[in-house]
Amino acid sequence: MNAAQCRRLADGLTMGRAVIGLPLILALAANWNALAWWLLLLGGLSDAADGWLARRAGGGSVWGARLDPLTDKILILAPLLWLGAAGSLPLWAIWLLLARELLISGWRAGQGSGGPASWSGKAKTILQFAALLLLLWPQGWGPEAGVGMLHRLGFLLFWPSLLLALSSAWGYLRKA
Protein backbone atom coordinates (compact mmCIF):
# COMPACT_ATOMS: atom_id res chain seq x y z
CA MET A 1 0.00 0.00 0.00
CA ASN A 2 1.46 3.37 -0.98
CA ALA A 3 1.44 6.57 1.11
CA ALA A 4 -1.62 8.08 -0.60
CA GLN A 5 -3.63 4.88 -0.04
CA CYS A 6 -2.57 4.80 3.62
CA ARG A 7 -3.68 8.42 4.07
CA ARG A 8 -7.06 7.75 2.41
CA LEU A 9 -7.64 4.67 4.55
CA ALA A 10 -6.61 6.56 7.70
CA ASP A 11 -9.03 9.38 6.81
CA GLY A 12 -11.77 6.82 6.15
CA LEU A 13 -11.21 5.23 9.56
CA THR A 14 -11.37 8.66 11.18
CA MET A 15 -14.64 9.42 9.40
CA GLY A 16 -16.03 6.03 10.43
CA ARG A 17 -15.09 6.77 14.02
CA ALA A 18 -16.98 10.07 13.82
CA VAL A 19 -20.07 8.17 12.64
CA ILE A 20 -19.82 5.75 15.60
CA GLY A 21 -20.44 8.65 17.99
CA LEU A 22 -24.21 8.86 17.52
CA PRO A 23 -24.92 5.11 17.83
CA LEU A 24 -22.68 5.08 20.93
CA ILE A 25 -24.72 7.85 22.56
CA LEU A 26 -27.98 6.13 21.60
CA ALA A 27 -26.77 2.78 22.95
CA LEU A 28 -25.78 4.39 26.26
CA ALA A 29 -29.15 6.18 26.51
CA ALA A 30 -31.01 2.92 25.81
CA ASN A 31 -28.87 0.97 28.33
CA TRP A 32 -27.60 -1.28 25.55
CA ASN A 33 -24.34 -1.61 27.43
CA ALA A 34 -22.85 -4.41 25.36
CA LEU A 35 -23.41 -2.50 22.12
CA ALA A 36 -21.98 0.68 23.67
CA TRP A 37 -18.91 -1.26 24.85
CA TRP A 38 -18.31 -2.80 21.41
CA LEU A 39 -18.75 0.57 19.67
CA LEU A 40 -16.25 2.18 22.04
CA LEU A 41 -13.78 -0.66 21.48
CA LEU A 42 -14.22 -0.34 17.72
CA GLY A 43 -13.61 3.40 17.99
CA GLY A 44 -10.45 2.90 20.04
CA LEU A 45 -9.07 0.29 17.67
CA SER A 46 -9.83 2.46 14.63
CA ASP A 47 -8.00 5.36 16.33
CA ALA A 48 -4.92 3.18 16.75
CA ALA A 49 -5.18 1.89 13.18
CA ASP A 50 -5.54 5.31 11.57
CA GLY A 51 -2.57 6.60 13.56
CA TRP A 52 -0.47 3.64 12.42
CA LEU A 53 -1.52 4.19 8.79
CA ALA A 54 -0.76 7.91 8.96
CA ARG A 55 2.72 7.21 10.38
CA ARG A 56 3.29 4.57 7.71
CA ALA A 57 2.44 7.18 5.07
CA GLY A 58 5.02 9.55 6.56
CA GLY A 59 2.27 11.74 8.03
CA GLY A 60 -1.45 12.03 7.76
CA SER A 61 -3.47 14.58 5.89
CA VAL A 62 -4.13 18.01 7.41
CA TRP A 63 -7.84 17.15 7.20
CA GLY A 64 -7.24 13.95 9.20
CA ALA A 65 -5.10 15.79 11.75
CA ARG A 66 -7.99 18.18 12.37
CA LEU A 67 -10.79 15.59 12.39
CA ASP A 68 -9.01 12.87 14.40
CA PRO A 69 -8.93 14.76 17.73
CA LEU A 70 -12.55 15.80 17.28
CA THR A 71 -13.71 12.22 16.77
CA ASP A 72 -11.70 11.14 19.83
CA LYS A 73 -13.47 13.81 21.86
CA ILE A 74 -16.89 12.62 20.71
CA LEU A 75 -16.10 9.01 21.56
CA ILE A 76 -14.60 9.84 24.93
CA LEU A 77 -16.75 12.70 26.17
CA ALA A 78 -20.11 11.08 25.35
CA PRO A 79 -19.57 8.10 27.67
CA LEU A 80 -17.86 10.32 30.26
CA LEU A 81 -20.90 12.60 30.41
CA TRP A 82 -23.17 9.55 30.61
CA LEU A 83 -21.07 8.11 33.46
CA GLY A 84 -21.17 11.48 35.21
CA ALA A 85 -24.96 11.66 34.89
CA ALA A 86 -25.16 8.11 36.29
CA GLY A 87 -23.02 9.14 39.28
CA SER A 88 -20.15 6.81 38.37
CA LEU A 89 -17.68 9.70 37.96
CA PRO A 90 -17.70 13.15 39.56
CA LEU A 91 -19.08 15.82 37.26
CA TRP A 92 -16.45 18.37 38.31
CA ALA A 93 -13.70 16.10 36.94
CA ILE A 94 -15.57 15.55 33.68
CA TRP A 95 -16.16 19.28 33.26
CA LEU A 96 -12.47 19.93 33.94
CA LEU A 97 -11.62 17.44 31.19
CA LEU A 98 -14.21 19.00 28.88
CA ALA A 99 -12.71 22.46 29.47
CA ARG A 100 -9.26 21.05 28.64
CA GLU A 101 -10.55 19.52 25.42
CA LEU A 102 -12.23 22.78 24.33
CA LEU A 103 -9.10 24.76 25.13
CA ILE A 104 -6.81 22.43 23.17
CA SER A 105 -9.31 22.23 20.29
CA GLY A 106 -9.21 26.00 20.07
CA TRP A 107 -5.41 25.96 20.12
CA ARG A 108 -5.33 23.28 17.41
CA ALA A 109 -7.69 25.28 15.21
CA GLY A 110 -5.07 28.01 15.05
CA GLN A 111 -2.32 25.62 13.98
CA GLY A 112 -1.71 25.18 10.26
CA SER A 113 -1.05 21.46 10.65
CA GLY A 114 -3.96 20.83 13.00
CA GLY A 115 -1.54 20.67 15.93
CA PRO A 116 -0.26 17.09 16.00
CA ALA A 117 -0.79 15.15 19.22
CA SER A 118 2.04 14.94 21.73
CA TRP A 119 3.10 11.62 23.22
CA SER A 120 1.45 12.57 26.51
CA GLY A 121 -1.73 13.46 24.60
CA LYS A 122 -1.67 10.05 22.91
CA ALA A 123 -1.05 8.30 26.24
CA LYS A 124 -3.98 10.25 27.72
CA THR A 125 -6.28 9.05 24.94
CA ILE A 126 -5.21 5.41 25.35
CA LEU A 127 -5.68 5.58 29.11
CA GLN A 128 -9.10 7.21 28.70
CA PHE A 129 -10.25 4.52 26.27
CA ALA A 130 -9.02 1.80 28.68
CA ALA A 131 -10.70 3.45 31.69
CA LEU A 132 -13.97 3.85 29.80
CA LEU A 133 -13.97 0.27 28.52
CA LEU A 134 -13.55 -0.95 32.10
CA LEU A 135 -16.16 1.45 33.49
CA LEU A 136 -18.65 0.42 30.81
CA TRP A 137 -18.00 -3.32 31.14
CA PRO A 138 -21.52 -4.83 30.99
CA GLN A 139 -22.90 -6.44 34.15
CA GLY A 140 -23.76 -9.73 32.46
CA TRP A 141 -20.21 -10.38 31.24
CA GLY A 142 -18.92 -12.18 34.29
CA PRO A 143 -19.49 -12.69 37.98
CA GLU A 144 -20.75 -9.64 39.83
CA ALA A 145 -17.59 -9.37 41.95
CA GLY A 146 -15.36 -9.51 38.87
CA VAL A 147 -17.38 -6.90 37.01
CA GLY A 148 -17.33 -4.67 40.09
CA MET A 149 -13.56 -5.01 40.25
CA LEU A 150 -13.25 -4.02 36.57
CA HIS A 151 -15.45 -0.97 37.20
CA ARG A 152 -13.25 0.05 40.17
CA LEU A 153 -10.12 -0.39 38.05
CA GLY A 154 -11.67 1.83 35.36
CA PHE A 155 -12.46 4.44 38.03
CA LEU A 156 -8.84 4.31 39.24
CA LEU A 157 -7.48 4.63 35.68
CA PHE A 158 -9.64 7.68 35.07
CA TRP A 159 -7.59 9.80 37.50
CA PRO A 160 -4.17 9.36 35.87
CA SER A 161 -5.85 9.98 32.50
CA LEU A 162 -7.16 13.29 33.88
CA LEU A 163 -3.67 14.19 35.15
CA LEU A 164 -2.18 13.32 31.75
CA ALA A 165 -4.86 15.43 30.07
CA LEU A 166 -3.99 18.47 32.17
CA SER A 167 -0.25 17.86 31.80
CA SER A 168 -0.46 17.49 28.02
CA ALA A 169 -2.60 20.65 27.83
CA TRP A 170 0.15 22.55 29.62
CA GLY A 171 2.68 21.14 27.13
CA TYR A 172 0.60 22.23 24.14
CA LEU A 173 0.03 25.72 25.52
CA ARG A 174 3.73 26.21 26.34
CA LYS A 175 4.41 25.75 22.62
CA ALA A 176 1.95 28.52 21.75
PDB file of N, CA and C in Angstrom, residues 65-125:
ATOM      1  N   ALA A  65      -5.668  15.260  10.509  1.00  0.00           N
ATOM      2  CA  ALA A  65      -5.097  15.791  11.749  1.00  0.00           C
ATOM      3  C   ALA A  65      -6.097  16.681  12.475  1.00  0.00           C
ATOM      4  N   ARG A  66      -6.975  17.336  11.743  1.00  0.00           N
ATOM      5  CA  ARG A  66      -7.994  18.180  12.371  1.00  0.00           C
ATOM      6  C   ARG A  66      -9.201  17.357  12.837  1.00  0.00           C
ATOM      7  N   LEU A  67      -9.612  16.369  12.052  1.00  0.00           N
ATOM      8  CA  LEU A  67     -10.794  15.590  12.388  1.00  0.00           C
ATOM      9  C   LEU A  67     -10.517  14.539  13.464  1.00  0.00           C
ATOM     10  N   ASP A  68      -9.329  13.950  13.464  1.00  0.00           N
ATOM     11  CA  ASP A  68      -9.012  12.867  14.396  1.00  0.00           C
ATOM     12  C   ASP A  68      -9.231  13.269  15.855  1.00  0.00           C
ATOM     13  N   PRO A  69      -8.694  14.407  16.323  1.00  0.00           N
ATOM     14  CA  PRO A  69      -8.926  14.756  17.727  1.00  0.00           C
ATOM     15  C   PRO A  69     -10.403  15.026  18.037  1.00  0.00           C
ATOM     16  N   LEU A  70     -11.129  15.550  17.067  1.00  0.00           N
ATOM     17  CA  LEU A  70     -12.552  15.804  17.279  1.00  0.00           C
ATOM     18  C   LEU A  70     -13.315  14.494  17.457  1.00  0.00           C
ATOM     19  N   THR A  71     -13.018  13.505  16.634  1.00  0.00           N
ATOM     20  CA  THR A  71     -13.710  12.215  16.766  1.00  0.00           C
ATOM     21  C   THR A  71     -13.342  11.539  18.085  1.00  0.00           C
ATOM     22  N   ASP A  72     -12.086  11.695  18.522  1.00  0.00           N
ATOM     23  CA  ASP A  72     -11.698  11.143  19.825  1.00  0.00           C
ATOM     24  C   ASP A  72     -12.514  11.790  20.937  1.00  0.00           C
ATOM     25  N   LYS A  73     -12.709  13.089  20.840  1.00  0.00           N
ATOM     26  CA  LYS A  73     -13.469  13.807  21.863  1.00  0.00           C
ATOM     27  C   LYS A  73     -14.915  13.330  21.913  1.00  0.00           C
ATOM     28  N   ILE A  74     -15.517  13.112  20.747  1.00  0.00           N
ATOM     29  CA  ILE A  74     -16.894  12.622  20.707  1.00  0.00           C
ATOM     30  C   ILE A  74     -16.973  11.257  21.383  1.00  0.00           C
ATOM     31  N   LEU A  75     -16.053  10.369  21.020  1.00  0.00           N
ATOM     32  CA  LEU A  75     -16.098   9.009  21.556  1.00  0.00           C
ATOM     33  C   LEU A  75     -15.755   8.942  23.035  1.00  0.00           C
ATOM     34  N   ILE A  76     -14.985   9.880  23.530  1.00  0.00           N
ATOM     35  CA  ILE A  76     -14.595   9.838  24.934  1.00  0.00           C
ATOM     36  C   ILE A  76     -15.553  10.665  25.798  1.00  0.00           C
ATOM     37  N   LEU A  77     -15.917  11.841  25.336  1.00  0.00           N
ATOM     38  CA  LEU A  77     -16.753  12.702  26.171  1.00  0.00           C
ATOM     39  C   LEU A  77     -18.190  12.200  26.286  1.00  0.00           C
ATOM     40  N   ALA A  78     -18.730  11.581  25.255  1.00  0.00           N
ATOM     41  CA  ALA A  78     -20.109  11.080  25.346  1.00  0.00           C
ATOM     42  C   ALA A  78     -20.250  10.064  26.487  1.00  0.00           C
ATOM     43  N   PRO A  79     -19.421   9.022  26.547  1.00  0.00           N
ATOM     44  CA  PRO A  79     -19.568   8.097  27.673  1.00  0.00           C
ATOM     45  C   PRO A  79     -19.184   8.727  29.015  1.00  0.00           C
ATOM     46  N   LEU A  80     -18.216   9.656  29.003  1.00  0.00           N
ATOM     47  CA  LEU A  80     -17.863  10.317  30.262  1.00  0.00           C
ATOM     48  C   LEU A  80     -19.049  11.102  30.818  1.00  0.00           C
ATOM     49  N   LEU A  81     -19.736  11.847  29.951  1.00  0.00           N
ATOM     50  CA  LEU A  81     -20.904  12.598  30.406  1.00  0.00           C
ATOM     51  C   LEU A  81     -22.006  11.655  30.887  1.00  0.00           C
ATOM     52  N   TRP A  82     -22.173  10.545  30.201  1.00  0.00           N
ATOM     53  CA  TRP A  82     -23.173   9.552  30.609  1.00  0.00           C
ATOM     54  C   TRP A  82     -22.808   8.968  31.975  1.00  0.00           C
ATOM     55  N   LEU A  83     -21.524   8.645  32.167  1.00  0.00           N
ATOM     56  CA  LEU A  83     -21.069   8.107  33.459  1.00  0.00           C
ATOM     57  C   LEU A  83     -21.212   9.155  34.564  1.00  0.00           C
ATOM     58  N   GLY A  84     -20.974  10.417  34.227  1.00  0.00           N
ATOM     59  CA  GLY A  84     -21.171  11.479  35.208  1.00  0.00           C
ATOM     60  C   GLY A  84     -22.634  11.613  35.601  1.00  0.00           C
ATOM     61  N   ALA A  85     -23.521  11.568  34.615  1.00  0.00           N
ATOM     62  CA  ALA A  85     -24.958  11.665  34.888  1.00  0.00           C
ATOM     63  C   ALA A  85     -25.438  10.470  35.719  1.00  0.00           C
ATOM     64  N   ALA A  86     -24.802   9.314  35.528  1.00  0.00           N
ATOM     65  CA  ALA A  86     -25.160   8.112  36.288  1.00  0.00           C
ATOM     66  C   ALA A  86     -24.542   8.108  37.687  1.00  0.00           C
ATOM     67  N   GLY A  87     -23.657   9.074  37.965  1.00  0.00           N
ATOM     68  CA  GLY A  87     -23.016   9.139  39.279  1.00  0.00           C
ATOM     69  C   GLY A  87     -21.792   8.253  39.416  1.00  0.00           C
ATOM     70  N   SER A  88     -21.322   7.688  38.318  1.00  0.00           N
ATOM     71  CA  SER A  88     -20.146   6.811  38.373  1.00  0.00           C
ATOM     72  C   SER A  88     -18.841   7.586  38.415  1.00  0.00           C
ATOM     73  N   LEU A  89     -18.848   8.814  37.924  1.00  0.00           N
ATOM     74  CA  LEU A  89     -17.682   9.698  37.957  1.00  0.00           C
ATOM     75  C   LEU A  89     -18.145  11.075  38.400  1.00  0.00           C
ATOM     76  N   PRO A  90     -17.282  11.809  39.121  1.00  0.00           N
ATOM     77  CA  PRO A  90     -17.697  13.154  39.562  1.00  0.00           C
ATOM     78  C   PRO A  90     -17.787  14.127  38.387  1.00  0.00           C
ATOM     79  N   LEU A  91     -18.868  14.872  38.359  1.00  0.00           N
ATOM     80  CA  LEU A  91     -19.081  15.819  37.260  1.00  0.00           C
ATOM     81  C   LEU A  91     -18.000  16.892  37.198  1.00  0.00           C
ATOM     82  N   TRP A  92     -17.474  17.323  38.342  1.00  0.00           N
ATOM     83  CA  TRP A  92     -16.452  18.369  38.311  1.00  0.00           C
ATOM     84  C   TRP A  92     -15.231  17.901  37.529  1.00  0.00           C
ATOM     85  N   ALA A  93     -14.862  16.624  37.658  1.00  0.00           N
ATOM     86  CA  ALA A  93     -13.698  16.098  36.945  1.00  0.00           C
ATOM     87  C   ALA A  93     -13.981  16.009  35.444  1.00  0.00           C
ATOM     88  N   ILE A  94     -15.198  15.641  35.094  1.00  0.00           N
ATOM     89  CA  ILE A  94     -15.572  15.554  33.681  1.00  0.00           C
ATOM     90  C   ILE A  94     -15.602  16.945  33.063  1.00  0.00           C
ATOM     91  N   TRP A  95     -16.129  17.923  33.785  1.00  0.00           N
ATOM     92  CA  TRP A  95     -16.156  19.285  33.261  1.00  0.00           C
ATOM     93  C   TRP A  95     -14.758  19.858  33.132  1.00  0.00           C
ATOM     94  N   LEU A  96     -13.862  19.500  34.053  1.00  0.00           N
ATOM     95  CA  LEU A  96     -12.470  19.931  33.938  1.00  0.00           C
ATOM     96  C   LEU A  96     -11.852  19.352  32.660  1.00  0.00           C
ATOM     97  N   LEU A  97     -12.121  18.082  32.409  1.00  0.00           N
ATOM     98  CA  LEU A  97     -11.624  17.441  31.192  1.00  0.00           C
ATOM     99  C   LEU A  97     -12.253  18.067  29.948  1.00  0.00           C
ATOM    100  N   LEU A  98     -13.541  18.358  30.003  1.00  0.00           N
ATOM    101  CA  LEU A  98     -14.212  19.001  28.879  1.00  0.00           C
ATOM    102  C   LEU A  98     -13.602  20.382  28.595  1.00  0.00           C
ATOM    103  N   ALA A  99     -13.335  21.147  29.650  1.00  0.00           N
ATOM    104  CA  ALA A  99     -12.714  22.462  29.471  1.00  0.00           C
ATOM    105  C   ALA A  99     -11.344  22.313  28.824  1.00  0.00           C
ATOM    106  N   ARG A 100     -10.583  21.308  29.237  1.00  0.00           N
ATOM    107  CA  ARG A 100      -9.263  21.054  28.639  1.00  0.00           C
ATOM    108  C   ARG A 100      -9.405  20.762  27.153  1.00  0.00           C
ATOM    109  N   GLU A 101     -10.370  19.915  26.816  1.00  0.00           N
ATOM    110  CA  GLU A 101     -10.552  19.524  25.418  1.00  0.00           C
ATOM    111  C   GLU A 101     -10.958  20.725  24.563  1.00  0.00           C
ATOM    112  N   LEU A 102     -11.835  21.582  25.077  1.00  0.00           N
ATOM    113  CA  LEU A 102     -12.232  22.775  24.329  1.00  0.00           C
ATOM    114  C   LEU A 102     -11.059  23.734  24.156  1.00  0.00           C
ATOM    115  N   LEU A 103     -10.272  23.886  25.201  1.00  0.00           N
ATOM    116  CA  LEU A 103      -9.104  24.762  25.131  1.00  0.00           C
ATOM    117  C   LEU A 103      -8.106  24.271  24.084  1.00  0.00           C
ATOM    118  N   ILE A 104      -7.789  22.986  24.116  1.00  0.00           N
ATOM    119  CA  ILE A 104      -6.814  22.429  23.173  1.00  0.00           C
ATOM    120  C   ILE A 104      -7.394  22.407  21.761  1.00  0.00           C
ATOM    121  N   SER A 105      -8.691  22.177  21.619  1.00  0.00           N
ATOM    122  CA  SER A 105      -9.309  22.225  20.286  1.00  0.00           C
ATOM    123  C   SER A 105      -9.179  23.621  19.702  1.00  0.00           C
ATOM    124  N   GLY A 106      -9.386  24.630  20.527  1.00  0.00           N
ATOM    125  CA  GLY A 106      -9.211  26.004  20.065  1.00  0.00           C
ATOM    126  C   GLY A 106      -7.775  26.289  19.665  1.00  0.00           C
ATOM    127  N   TRP A 107      -6.832  25.785  20.450  1.00  0.00           N
ATOM    128  CA  TRP A 107      -5.414  25.961  20.125  1.00  0.00           C
ATOM    129  C   TRP A 107      -5.092  25.275  18.803  1.00  0.00           C
ATOM    130  N   ARG A 108      -5.601  24.045  18.640  1.00  0.00           N
ATOM    131  CA  ARG A 108      -5.332  23.284  17.413  1.00  0.00           C
ATOM    132  C   ARG A 108      -5.907  23.981  16.188  1.00  0.00           C
ATOM    133  N   ALA A 109      -7.057  24.608  16.351  1.00  0.00           N
ATOM    134  CA  ALA A 109      -7.694  25.283  15.213  1.00  0.00           C
ATOM    135  C   ALA A 109      -6.801  26.378  14.656  1.00  0.00           C
ATOM    136  N   GLY A 110      -5.967  26.965  15.505  1.00  0.00           N
ATOM    137  CA  GLY A 110      -5.069  28.015  15.048  1.00  0.00           C
ATOM    138  C   GLY A 110      -3.763  27.506  14.472  1.00  0.00           C
ATOM    139  N   GLN A 111      -3.547  26.212  14.512  1.00  0.00           N
ATOM    140  CA  GLN A 111      -2.323  25.620  13.980  1.00  0.00           C
ATOM    141  C   GLN A 111      -2.536  25.224  12.528  1.00  0.00           C
ATOM    142  N   GLY A 112      -1.600  25.530  11.677  1.00  0.00           N
ATOM    143  CA  GLY A 112      -1.714  25.179  10.257  1.00  0.00           C
ATOM    144  C   GLY A 112      -1.791  23.687  10.014  1.00  0.00           C
ATOM    145  N   SER A 113      -1.107  22.912  10.837  1.00  0.00           N
ATOM    146  CA  SER A 113      -1.052  21.459  10.646  1.00  0.00           C
ATOM    147  C   SER A 113      -2.128  20.730  11.430  1.00  0.00           C
ATOM    148  N   GLY A 114      -2.964  21.466  12.136  1.00  0.00           N
ATOM    149  CA  GLY A 114      -3.958  20.827  12.998  1.00  0.00           C
ATOM    150  C   GLY A 114      -3.398  20.541  14.369  1.00  0.00           C
ATOM    151  N   GLY A 115      -2.141  20.883  14.612  1.00  0.00           N
ATOM    152  CA  GLY A 115      -1.540  20.667  15.926  1.00  0.00           C
ATOM    153  C   GLY A 115      -1.416  19.209  16.270  1.00  0.00           C
ATOM    154  N   PRO A 116      -0.392  18.528  15.751  1.00  0.00           N
ATOM    155  CA  PRO A 116      -0.264  17.093  16.001  1.00  0.00           C
ATOM    156  C   PRO A 116      -0.234  16.762  17.491  1.00  0.00           C
ATOM    157  N   ALA A 117      -0.723  15.588  17.827  1.00  0.00           N
ATOM    158  CA  ALA A 117      -0.789  15.150  19.225  1.00  0.00           C
ATOM    159  C   ALA A 117       0.612  14.881  19.768  1.00  0.00           C
ATOM    160  N   SER A 118       0.791  15.254  21.031  1.00  0.00           N
ATOM    161  CA  SER A 118       2.039  14.944  21.727  1.00  0.00           C
ATOM    162  C   SER A 118       1.970  13.504  22.228  1.00  0.00           C
ATOM    163  N   TRP A 119       3.099  12.988  22.672  1.00  0.00           N
ATOM    164  CA  TRP A 119       3.103  11.622  23.217  1.00  0.00           C
ATOM    165  C   TRP A 119       2.245  11.547  24.470  1.00  0.00           C
ATOM    166  N   SER A 120       2.289  12.601  25.309  1.00  0.00           N
ATOM    167  CA  SER A 120       1.453  12.569  26.513  1.00  0.00           C
ATOM    168  C   SER A 120      -0.027  12.668  26.137  1.00  0.00           C
ATOM    169  N   GLY A 121      -0.346  13.398  25.076  1.00  0.00           N
ATOM    170  CA  GLY A 121      -1.731  13.457  24.596  1.00  0.00           C
ATOM    171  C   GLY A 121      -2.201  12.101  24.082  1.00  0.00           C
ATOM    172  N   LYS A 122      -1.321  11.394  23.389  1.00  0.00           N
ATOM    173  CA  LYS A 122      -1.671  10.052  22.907  1.00  0.00           C
ATOM    174  C   LYS A 122      -1.850   9.085  24.076  1.00  0.00           C
ATOM    175  N   ALA A 123      -0.948   9.167  25.059  1.00  0.00           N
ATOM    176  CA  ALA A 123      -1.049   8.303  26.243  1.00  0.00           C
ATOM    177  C   ALA A 123      -2.349   8.583  26.991  1.00  0.00           C
ATOM    178  N   LYS A 124      -2.730   9.861  27.072  1.00  0.00           N
ATOM    179  CA  LYS A 124      -3.982  10.250  27.722  1.00  0.00           C
ATOM    180  C   LYS A 124      -5.165   9.593  27.024  1.00  0.00           C
ATOM    181  N   THR A 125      -5.166   9.626  25.700  1.00  0.00           N
ATOM    182  CA  THR A 125      -6.278   9.050  24.945  1.00  0.00           C
ATOM    183  C   THR A 125      -6.359   7.540  25.156  1.00  0.00           C
TER     184      THR A 125
END
